[in-house]
N, CA, C and O of each residue as an XYZ file, in Angstrom:
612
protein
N     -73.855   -104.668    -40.449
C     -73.112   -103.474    -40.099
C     -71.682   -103.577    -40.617
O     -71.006   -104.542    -40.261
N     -71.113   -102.545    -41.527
C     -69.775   -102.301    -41.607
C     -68.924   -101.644    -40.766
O     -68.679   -100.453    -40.954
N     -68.329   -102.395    -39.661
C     -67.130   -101.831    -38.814
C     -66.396   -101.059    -39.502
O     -65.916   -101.309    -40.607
N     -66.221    -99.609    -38.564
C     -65.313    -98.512    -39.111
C     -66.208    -97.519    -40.266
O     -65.936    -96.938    -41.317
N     -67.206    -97.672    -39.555
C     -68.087    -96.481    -40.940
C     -68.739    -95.486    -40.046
O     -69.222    -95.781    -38.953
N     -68.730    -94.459    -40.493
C     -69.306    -93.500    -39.792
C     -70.243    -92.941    -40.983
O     -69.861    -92.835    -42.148
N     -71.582    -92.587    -40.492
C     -72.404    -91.309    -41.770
C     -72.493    -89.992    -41.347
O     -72.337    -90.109    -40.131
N     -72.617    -89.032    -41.537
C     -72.353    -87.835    -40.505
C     -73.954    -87.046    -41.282
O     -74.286    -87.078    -42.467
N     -74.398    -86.649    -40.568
C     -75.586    -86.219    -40.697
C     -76.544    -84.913    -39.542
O     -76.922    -85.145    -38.394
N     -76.709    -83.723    -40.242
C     -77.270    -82.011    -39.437
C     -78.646    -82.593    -39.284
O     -78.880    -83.563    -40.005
N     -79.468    -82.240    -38.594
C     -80.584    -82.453    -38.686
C     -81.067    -80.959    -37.556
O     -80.829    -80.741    -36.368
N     -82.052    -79.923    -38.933
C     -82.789    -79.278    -38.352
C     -84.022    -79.504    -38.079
O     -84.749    -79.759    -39.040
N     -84.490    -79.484    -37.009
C     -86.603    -79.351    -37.005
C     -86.917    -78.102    -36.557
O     -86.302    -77.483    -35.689
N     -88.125    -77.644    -37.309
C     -88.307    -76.366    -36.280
C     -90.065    -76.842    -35.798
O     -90.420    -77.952    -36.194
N     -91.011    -76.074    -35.040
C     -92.276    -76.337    -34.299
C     -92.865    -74.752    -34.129
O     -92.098    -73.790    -34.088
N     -93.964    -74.656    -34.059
C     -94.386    -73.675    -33.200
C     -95.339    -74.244    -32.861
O     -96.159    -74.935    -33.466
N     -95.177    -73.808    -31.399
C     -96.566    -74.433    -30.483
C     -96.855    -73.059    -29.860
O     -96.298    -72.005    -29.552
N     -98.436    -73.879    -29.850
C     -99.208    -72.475    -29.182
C     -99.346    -72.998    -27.031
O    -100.183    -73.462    -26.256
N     -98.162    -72.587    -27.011
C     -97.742    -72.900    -25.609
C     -96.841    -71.784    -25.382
O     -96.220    -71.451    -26.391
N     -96.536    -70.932    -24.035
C     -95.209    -70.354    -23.641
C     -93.818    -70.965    -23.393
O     -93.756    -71.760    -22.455
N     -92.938    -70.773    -23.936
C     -91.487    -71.393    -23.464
C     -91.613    -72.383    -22.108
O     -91.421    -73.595    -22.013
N     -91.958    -71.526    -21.233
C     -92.322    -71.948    -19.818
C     -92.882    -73.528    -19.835
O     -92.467    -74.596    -19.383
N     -93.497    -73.300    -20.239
C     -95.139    -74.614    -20.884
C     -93.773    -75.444    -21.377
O     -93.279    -76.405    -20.786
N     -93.355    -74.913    -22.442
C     -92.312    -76.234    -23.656
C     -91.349    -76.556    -22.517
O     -91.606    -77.596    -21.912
N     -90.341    -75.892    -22.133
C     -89.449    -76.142    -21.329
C     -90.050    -77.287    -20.091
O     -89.262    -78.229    -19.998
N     -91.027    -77.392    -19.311
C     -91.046    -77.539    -18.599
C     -91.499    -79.161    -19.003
O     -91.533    -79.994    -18.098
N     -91.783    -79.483    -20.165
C     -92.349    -80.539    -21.011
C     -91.237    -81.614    -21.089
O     -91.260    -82.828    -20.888
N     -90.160    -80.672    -21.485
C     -88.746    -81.211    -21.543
C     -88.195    -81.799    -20.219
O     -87.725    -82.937    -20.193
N     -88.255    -81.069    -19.202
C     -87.544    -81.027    -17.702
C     -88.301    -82.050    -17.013
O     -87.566    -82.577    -16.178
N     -89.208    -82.443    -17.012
C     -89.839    -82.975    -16.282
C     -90.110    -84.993    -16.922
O     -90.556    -85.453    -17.973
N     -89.748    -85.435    -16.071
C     -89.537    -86.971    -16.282
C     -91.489    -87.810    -16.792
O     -91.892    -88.478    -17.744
N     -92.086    -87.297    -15.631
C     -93.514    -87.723    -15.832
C     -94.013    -87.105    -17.691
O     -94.567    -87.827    -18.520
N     -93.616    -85.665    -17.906
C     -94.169    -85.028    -19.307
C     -93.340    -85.683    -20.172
O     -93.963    -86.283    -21.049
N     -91.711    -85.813    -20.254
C     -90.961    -86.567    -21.260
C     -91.502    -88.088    -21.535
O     -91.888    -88.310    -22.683
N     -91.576    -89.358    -20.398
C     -92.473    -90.169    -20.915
C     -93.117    -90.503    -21.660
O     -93.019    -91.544    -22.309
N     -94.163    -89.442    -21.748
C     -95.279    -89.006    -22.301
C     -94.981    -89.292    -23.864
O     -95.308    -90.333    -24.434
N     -94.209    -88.045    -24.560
C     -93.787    -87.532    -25.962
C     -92.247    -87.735    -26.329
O     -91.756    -87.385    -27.402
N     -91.547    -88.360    -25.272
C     -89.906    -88.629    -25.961
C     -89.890    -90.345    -26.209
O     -89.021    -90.870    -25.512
N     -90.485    -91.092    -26.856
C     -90.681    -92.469    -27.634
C     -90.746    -91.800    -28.675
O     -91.493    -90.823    -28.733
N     -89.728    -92.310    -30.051
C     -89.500    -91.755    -31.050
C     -90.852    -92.562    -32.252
O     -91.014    -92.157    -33.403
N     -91.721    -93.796    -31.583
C     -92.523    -94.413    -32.346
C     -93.775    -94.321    -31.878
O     -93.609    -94.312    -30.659
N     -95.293    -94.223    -32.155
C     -95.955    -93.881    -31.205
C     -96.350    -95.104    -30.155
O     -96.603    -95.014    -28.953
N     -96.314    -96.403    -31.097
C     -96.193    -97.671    -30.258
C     -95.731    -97.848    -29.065
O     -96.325    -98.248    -28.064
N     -93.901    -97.320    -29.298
C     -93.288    -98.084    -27.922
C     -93.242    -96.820    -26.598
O     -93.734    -95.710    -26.397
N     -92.289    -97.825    -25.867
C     -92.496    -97.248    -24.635
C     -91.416    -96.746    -24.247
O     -90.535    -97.212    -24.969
N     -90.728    -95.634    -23.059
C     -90.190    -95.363    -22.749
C     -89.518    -95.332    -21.519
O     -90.525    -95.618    -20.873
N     -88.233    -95.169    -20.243
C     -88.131    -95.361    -19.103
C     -86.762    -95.116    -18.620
O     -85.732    -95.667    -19.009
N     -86.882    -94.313    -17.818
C     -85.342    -93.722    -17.399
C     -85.286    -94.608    -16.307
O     -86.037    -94.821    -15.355
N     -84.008    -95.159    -16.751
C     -82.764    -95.773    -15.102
C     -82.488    -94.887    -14.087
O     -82.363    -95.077    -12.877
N     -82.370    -93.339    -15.131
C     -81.751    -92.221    -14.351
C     -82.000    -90.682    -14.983
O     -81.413    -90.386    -16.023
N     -82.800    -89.804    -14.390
C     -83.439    -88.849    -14.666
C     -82.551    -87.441    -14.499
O     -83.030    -86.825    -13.547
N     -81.907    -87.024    -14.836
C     -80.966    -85.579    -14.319
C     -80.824    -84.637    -15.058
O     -79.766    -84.487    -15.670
N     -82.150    -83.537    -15.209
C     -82.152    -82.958    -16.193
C     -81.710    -81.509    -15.313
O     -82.470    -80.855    -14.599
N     -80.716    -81.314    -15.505
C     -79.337    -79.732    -15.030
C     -78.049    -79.949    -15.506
O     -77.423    -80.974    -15.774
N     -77.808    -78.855    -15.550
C     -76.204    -78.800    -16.365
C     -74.994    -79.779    -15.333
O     -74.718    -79.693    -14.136
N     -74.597    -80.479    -16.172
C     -73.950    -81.846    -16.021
C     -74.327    -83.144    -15.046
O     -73.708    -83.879    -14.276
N     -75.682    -83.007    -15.512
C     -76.323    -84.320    -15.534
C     -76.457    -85.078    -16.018
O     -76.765    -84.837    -17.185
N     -76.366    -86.635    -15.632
C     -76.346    -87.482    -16.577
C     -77.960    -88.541    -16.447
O     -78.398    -89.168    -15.482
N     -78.484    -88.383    -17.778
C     -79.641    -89.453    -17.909
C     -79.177    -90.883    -18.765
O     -78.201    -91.054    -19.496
N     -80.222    -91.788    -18.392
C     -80.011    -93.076    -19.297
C     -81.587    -93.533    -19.166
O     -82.297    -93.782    -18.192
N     -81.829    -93.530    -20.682
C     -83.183    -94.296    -20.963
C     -83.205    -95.365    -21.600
O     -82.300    -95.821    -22.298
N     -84.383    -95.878    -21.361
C     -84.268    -97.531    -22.608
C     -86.044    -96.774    -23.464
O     -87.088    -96.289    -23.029
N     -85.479    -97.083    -24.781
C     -87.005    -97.078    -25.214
C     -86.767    -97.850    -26.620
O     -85.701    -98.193    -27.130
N     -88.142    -98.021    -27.102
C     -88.469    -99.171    -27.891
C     -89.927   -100.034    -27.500
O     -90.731    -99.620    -26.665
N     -90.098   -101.354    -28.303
C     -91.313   -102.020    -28.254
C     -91.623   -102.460    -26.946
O     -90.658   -102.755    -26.240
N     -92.956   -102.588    -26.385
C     -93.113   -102.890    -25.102
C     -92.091   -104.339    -24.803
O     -91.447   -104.666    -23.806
N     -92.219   -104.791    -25.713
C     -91.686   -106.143    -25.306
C     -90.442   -106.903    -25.658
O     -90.085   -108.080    -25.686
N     -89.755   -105.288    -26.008
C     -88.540   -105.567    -26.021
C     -88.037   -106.125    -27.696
O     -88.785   -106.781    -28.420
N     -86.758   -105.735    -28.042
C     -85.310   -105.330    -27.575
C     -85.691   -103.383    -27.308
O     -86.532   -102.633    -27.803
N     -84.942   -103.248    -26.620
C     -84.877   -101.454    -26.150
C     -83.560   -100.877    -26.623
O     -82.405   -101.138    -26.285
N     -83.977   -100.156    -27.359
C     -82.150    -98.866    -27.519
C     -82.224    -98.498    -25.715
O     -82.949    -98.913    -24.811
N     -81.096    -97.529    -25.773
C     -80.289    -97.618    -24.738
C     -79.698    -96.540    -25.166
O     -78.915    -96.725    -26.098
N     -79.885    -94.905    -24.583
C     -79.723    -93.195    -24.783
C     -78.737    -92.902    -22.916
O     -79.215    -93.008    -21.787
N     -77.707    -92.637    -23.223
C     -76.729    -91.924    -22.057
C     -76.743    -90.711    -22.583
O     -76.024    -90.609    -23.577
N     -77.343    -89.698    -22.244
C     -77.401    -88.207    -22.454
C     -75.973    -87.381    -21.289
O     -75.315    -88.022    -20.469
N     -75.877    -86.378    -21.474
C     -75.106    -85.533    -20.246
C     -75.692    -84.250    -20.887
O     -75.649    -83.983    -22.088
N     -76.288    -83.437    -19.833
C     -76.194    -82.042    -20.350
C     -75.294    -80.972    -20.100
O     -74.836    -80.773    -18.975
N     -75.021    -80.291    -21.063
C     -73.921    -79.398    -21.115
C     -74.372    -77.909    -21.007
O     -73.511    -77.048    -20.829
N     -75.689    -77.574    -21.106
C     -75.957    -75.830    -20.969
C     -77.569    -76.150    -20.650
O     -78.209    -77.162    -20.935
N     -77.978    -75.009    -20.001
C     -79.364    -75.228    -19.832
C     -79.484    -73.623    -19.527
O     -78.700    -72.937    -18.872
N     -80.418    -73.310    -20.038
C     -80.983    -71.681    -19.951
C     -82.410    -71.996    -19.798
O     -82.979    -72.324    -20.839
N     -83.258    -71.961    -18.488
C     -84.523    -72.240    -18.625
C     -85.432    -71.424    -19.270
O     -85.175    -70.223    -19.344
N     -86.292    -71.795    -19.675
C     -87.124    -71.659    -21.096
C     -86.140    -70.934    -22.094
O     -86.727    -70.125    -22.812
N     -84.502    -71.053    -22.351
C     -84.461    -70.888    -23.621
C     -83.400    -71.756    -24.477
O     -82.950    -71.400    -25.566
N     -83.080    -72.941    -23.809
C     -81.735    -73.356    -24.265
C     -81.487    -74.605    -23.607
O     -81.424    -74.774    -22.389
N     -81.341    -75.523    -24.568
C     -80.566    -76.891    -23.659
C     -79.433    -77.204    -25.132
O     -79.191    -76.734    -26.243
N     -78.956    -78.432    -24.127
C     -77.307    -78.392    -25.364
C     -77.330    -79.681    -24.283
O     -77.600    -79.612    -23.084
N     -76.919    -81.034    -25.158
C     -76.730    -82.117    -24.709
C     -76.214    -82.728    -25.688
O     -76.344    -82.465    -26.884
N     -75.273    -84.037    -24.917
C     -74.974    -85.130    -26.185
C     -74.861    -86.483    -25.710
O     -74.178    -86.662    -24.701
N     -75.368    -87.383    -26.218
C     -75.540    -88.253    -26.065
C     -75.819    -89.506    -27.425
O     -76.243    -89.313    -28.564
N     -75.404    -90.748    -26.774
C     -75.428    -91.885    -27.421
C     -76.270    -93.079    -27.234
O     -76.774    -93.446    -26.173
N     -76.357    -93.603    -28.310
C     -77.408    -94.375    -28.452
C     -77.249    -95.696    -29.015
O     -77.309    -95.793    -30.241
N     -77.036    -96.839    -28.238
C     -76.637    -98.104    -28.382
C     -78.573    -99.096    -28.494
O     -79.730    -98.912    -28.117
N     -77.683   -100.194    -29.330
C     -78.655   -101.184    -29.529
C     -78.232   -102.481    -29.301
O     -77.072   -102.607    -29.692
N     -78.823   -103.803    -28.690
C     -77.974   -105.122    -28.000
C     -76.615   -104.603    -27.621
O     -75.773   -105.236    -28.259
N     -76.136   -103.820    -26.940
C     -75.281   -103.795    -26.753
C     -74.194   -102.950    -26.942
O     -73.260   -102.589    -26.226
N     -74.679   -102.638    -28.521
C     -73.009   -102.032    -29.576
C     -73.758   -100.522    -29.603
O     -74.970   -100.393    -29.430
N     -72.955    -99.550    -29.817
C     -73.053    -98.052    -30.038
C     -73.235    -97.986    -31.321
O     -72.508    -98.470    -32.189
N     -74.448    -97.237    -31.492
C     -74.786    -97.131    -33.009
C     -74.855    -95.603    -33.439
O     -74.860    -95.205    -34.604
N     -74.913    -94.732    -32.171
C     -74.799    -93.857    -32.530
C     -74.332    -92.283    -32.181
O     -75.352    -92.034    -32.822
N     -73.908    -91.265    -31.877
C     -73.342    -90.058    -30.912
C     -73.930    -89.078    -31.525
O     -74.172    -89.131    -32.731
N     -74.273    -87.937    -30.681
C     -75.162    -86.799    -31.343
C     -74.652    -85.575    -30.508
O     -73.657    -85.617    -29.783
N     -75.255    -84.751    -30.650
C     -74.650    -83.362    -29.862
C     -76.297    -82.544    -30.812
O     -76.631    -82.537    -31.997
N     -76.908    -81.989    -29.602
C     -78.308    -82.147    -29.764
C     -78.625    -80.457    -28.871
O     -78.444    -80.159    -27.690
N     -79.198    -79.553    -30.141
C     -79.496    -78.234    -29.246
C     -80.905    -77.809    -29.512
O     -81.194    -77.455    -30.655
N     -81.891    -77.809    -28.486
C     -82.994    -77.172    -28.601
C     -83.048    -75.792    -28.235
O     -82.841    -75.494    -27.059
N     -83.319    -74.846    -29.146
C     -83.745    -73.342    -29.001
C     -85.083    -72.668    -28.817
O     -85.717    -72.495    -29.858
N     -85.723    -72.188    -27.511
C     -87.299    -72.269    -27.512
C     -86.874    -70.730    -27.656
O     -85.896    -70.263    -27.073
N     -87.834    -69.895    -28.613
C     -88.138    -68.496    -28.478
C     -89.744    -68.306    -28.470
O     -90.619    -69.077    -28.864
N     -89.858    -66.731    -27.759
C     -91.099    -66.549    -27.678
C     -91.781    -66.243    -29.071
O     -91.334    -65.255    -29.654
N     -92.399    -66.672    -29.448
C     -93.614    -66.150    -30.667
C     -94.672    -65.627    -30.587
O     -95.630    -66.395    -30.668
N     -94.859    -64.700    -30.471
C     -96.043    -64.037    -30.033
C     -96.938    -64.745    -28.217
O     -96.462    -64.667    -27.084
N     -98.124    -65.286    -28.599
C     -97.964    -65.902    -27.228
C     -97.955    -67.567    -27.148
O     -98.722    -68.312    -26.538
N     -96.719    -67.898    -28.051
C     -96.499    -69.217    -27.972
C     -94.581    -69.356    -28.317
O     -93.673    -68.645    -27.885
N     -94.527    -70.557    -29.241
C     -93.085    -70.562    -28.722
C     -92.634    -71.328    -29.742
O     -93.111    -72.450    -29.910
N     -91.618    -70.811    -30.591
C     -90.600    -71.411    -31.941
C     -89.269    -72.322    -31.249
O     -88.123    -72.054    -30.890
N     -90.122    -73.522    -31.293
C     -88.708    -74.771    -31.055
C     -88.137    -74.897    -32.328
O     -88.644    -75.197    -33.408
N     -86.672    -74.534    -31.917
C     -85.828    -75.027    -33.259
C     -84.831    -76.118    -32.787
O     -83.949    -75.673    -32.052
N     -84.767    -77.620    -33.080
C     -84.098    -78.486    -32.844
C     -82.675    -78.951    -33.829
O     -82.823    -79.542    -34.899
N     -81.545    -78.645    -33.373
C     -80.280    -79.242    -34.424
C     -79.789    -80.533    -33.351
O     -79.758    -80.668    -32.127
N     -79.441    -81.361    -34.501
C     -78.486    -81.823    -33.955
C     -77.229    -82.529    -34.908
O     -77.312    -82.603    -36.134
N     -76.388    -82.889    -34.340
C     -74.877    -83.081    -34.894
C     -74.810    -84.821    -34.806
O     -74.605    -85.379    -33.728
N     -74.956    -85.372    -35.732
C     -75.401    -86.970    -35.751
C     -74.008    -87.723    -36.680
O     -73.731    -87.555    -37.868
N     -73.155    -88.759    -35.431
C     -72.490    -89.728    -36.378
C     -73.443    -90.903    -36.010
O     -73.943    -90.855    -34.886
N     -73.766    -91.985    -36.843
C     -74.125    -92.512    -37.018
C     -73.115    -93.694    -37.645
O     -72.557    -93.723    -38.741
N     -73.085    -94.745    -36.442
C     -71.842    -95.911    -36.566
C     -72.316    -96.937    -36.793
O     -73.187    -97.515    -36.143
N     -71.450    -97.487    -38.357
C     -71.258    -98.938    -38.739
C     -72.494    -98.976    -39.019
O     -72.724    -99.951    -38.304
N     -73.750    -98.671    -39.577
C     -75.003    -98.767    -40.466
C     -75.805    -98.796    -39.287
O     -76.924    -98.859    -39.795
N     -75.940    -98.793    -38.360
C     -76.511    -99.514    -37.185
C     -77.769    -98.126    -37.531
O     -78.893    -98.322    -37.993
N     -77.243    -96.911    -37.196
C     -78.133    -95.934    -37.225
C     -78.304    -95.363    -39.017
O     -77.770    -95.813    -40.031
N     -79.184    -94.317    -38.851
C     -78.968    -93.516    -40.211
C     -79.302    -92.083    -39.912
O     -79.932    -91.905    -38.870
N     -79.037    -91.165    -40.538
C     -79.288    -89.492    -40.153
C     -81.061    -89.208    -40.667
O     -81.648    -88.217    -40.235
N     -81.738    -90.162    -41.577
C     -82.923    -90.077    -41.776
C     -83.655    -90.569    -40.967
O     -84.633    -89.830    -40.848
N     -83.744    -91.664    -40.156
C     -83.642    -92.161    -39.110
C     -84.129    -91.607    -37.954
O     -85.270    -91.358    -37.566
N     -82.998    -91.460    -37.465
C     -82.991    -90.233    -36.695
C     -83.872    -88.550    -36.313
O     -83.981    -87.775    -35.362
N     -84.343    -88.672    -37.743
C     -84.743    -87.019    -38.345
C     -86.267    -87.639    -38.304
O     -87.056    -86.846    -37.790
N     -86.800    -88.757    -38.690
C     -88.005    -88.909    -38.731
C     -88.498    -89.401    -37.379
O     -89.684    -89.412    -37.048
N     -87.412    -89.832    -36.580
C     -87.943    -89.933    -34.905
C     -87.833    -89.126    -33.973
O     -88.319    -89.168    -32.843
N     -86.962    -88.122    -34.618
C     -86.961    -87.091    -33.185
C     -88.476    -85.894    -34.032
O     -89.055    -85.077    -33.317
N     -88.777    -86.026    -35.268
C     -90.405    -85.545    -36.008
C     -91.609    -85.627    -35.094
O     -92.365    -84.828    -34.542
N     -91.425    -87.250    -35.192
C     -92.525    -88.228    -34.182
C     -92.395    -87.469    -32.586
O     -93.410    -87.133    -31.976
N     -91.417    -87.324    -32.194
C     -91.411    -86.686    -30.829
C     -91.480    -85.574    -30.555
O     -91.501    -85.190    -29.385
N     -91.540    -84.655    -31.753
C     -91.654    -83.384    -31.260
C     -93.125    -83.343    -31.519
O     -93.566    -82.431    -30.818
N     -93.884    -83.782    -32.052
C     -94.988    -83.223    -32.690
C     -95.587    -83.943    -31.463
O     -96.413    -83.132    -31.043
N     -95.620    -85.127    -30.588
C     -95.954    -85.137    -29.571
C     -95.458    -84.047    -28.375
O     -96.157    -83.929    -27.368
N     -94.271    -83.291    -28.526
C     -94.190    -82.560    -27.354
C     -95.094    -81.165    -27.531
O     -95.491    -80.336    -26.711
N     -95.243    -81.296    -29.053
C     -96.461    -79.982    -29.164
C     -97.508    -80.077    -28.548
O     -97.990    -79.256    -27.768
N     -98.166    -81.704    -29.062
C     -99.657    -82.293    -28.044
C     -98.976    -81.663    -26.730
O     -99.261    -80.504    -26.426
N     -98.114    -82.384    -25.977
C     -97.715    -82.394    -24.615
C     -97.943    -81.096    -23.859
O     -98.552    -81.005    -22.793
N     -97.459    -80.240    -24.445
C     -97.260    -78.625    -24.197
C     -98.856    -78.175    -24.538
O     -99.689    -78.063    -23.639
N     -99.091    -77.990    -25.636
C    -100.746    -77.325    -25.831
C    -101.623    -77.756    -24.870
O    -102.598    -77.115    -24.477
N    -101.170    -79.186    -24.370
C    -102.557    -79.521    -23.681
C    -101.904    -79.650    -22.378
O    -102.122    -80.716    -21.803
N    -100.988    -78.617    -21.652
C    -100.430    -79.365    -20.056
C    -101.670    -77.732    -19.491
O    -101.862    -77.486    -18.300
């Protein structure tokens, strides 16, 4: 890692699932359904210290290989519109050191009778630790499980 480097990196995803907002949203909100589909690998595992999904709540998860080392995610949420809007930011450390800060907005709209997730987020990525591709191919892995998650709740 080079101390004092930042990469700055947008990352759009979009989804349509054949689920209602209701269905997606509730995929999101709920600690038992996140479990499930928020492990960015399909291997590892996931586990909140602290679950607080409402506007200015704070979560902290560890996820990674069952058997360890675990990243380490302090979220706070900043807006929540149920079934249409969350806005959070949060960071994401590894042994220890901060590798990374994001500012992270999911947009669910209705699509006929299912639902267009559009995911941005606003990614520095510190001292090499993280990367914005990275990033983009694990929050992929997790959405396409929150589609499973949602189609089949």
């Amino acid at each position: 890692m080079t101390k004092g480097h930042v990469e700055h990196g947008t990352i759009v995803l979009e989804r349509r699932i054949k689920a209602p907002p209701a269905r997606v949203f509730t995929a999101w909100a709920s600690e038992k359904a996140r479990v499930v589909w928020a492990a960015p690998k399909a291997e590892w595992v996931i586990a909140y210290d602290r679950f607080d999904f409402r506007v200015g709540g704070h979560e902290v998860g560890r996820f990674g290989p069952p058997e360890g080392p675990h990243h380490v995610t302090t979220a706070h949420y900043y807006d929540i519109v149920p079934e249409r809007r969350i806005v959070f930011a949060y960071g994401m450390a590894y042994e220890g050191a901060t590798i990374a800060v994001a500012l992270t907005t999911v947009d669910l709209q209705p699509d006929g009778g299912g639902t267009r997730l559009l995911l941005t987020e606003q990614l520095a990525a510190l001292d090499g630790g993280d990367r914005p591709e990275y990033r983009e191919a694990g929050w992929s892995e997790m959405l396409d499980k929150l589609v499973d998650t949602a189609e089949t709740a």
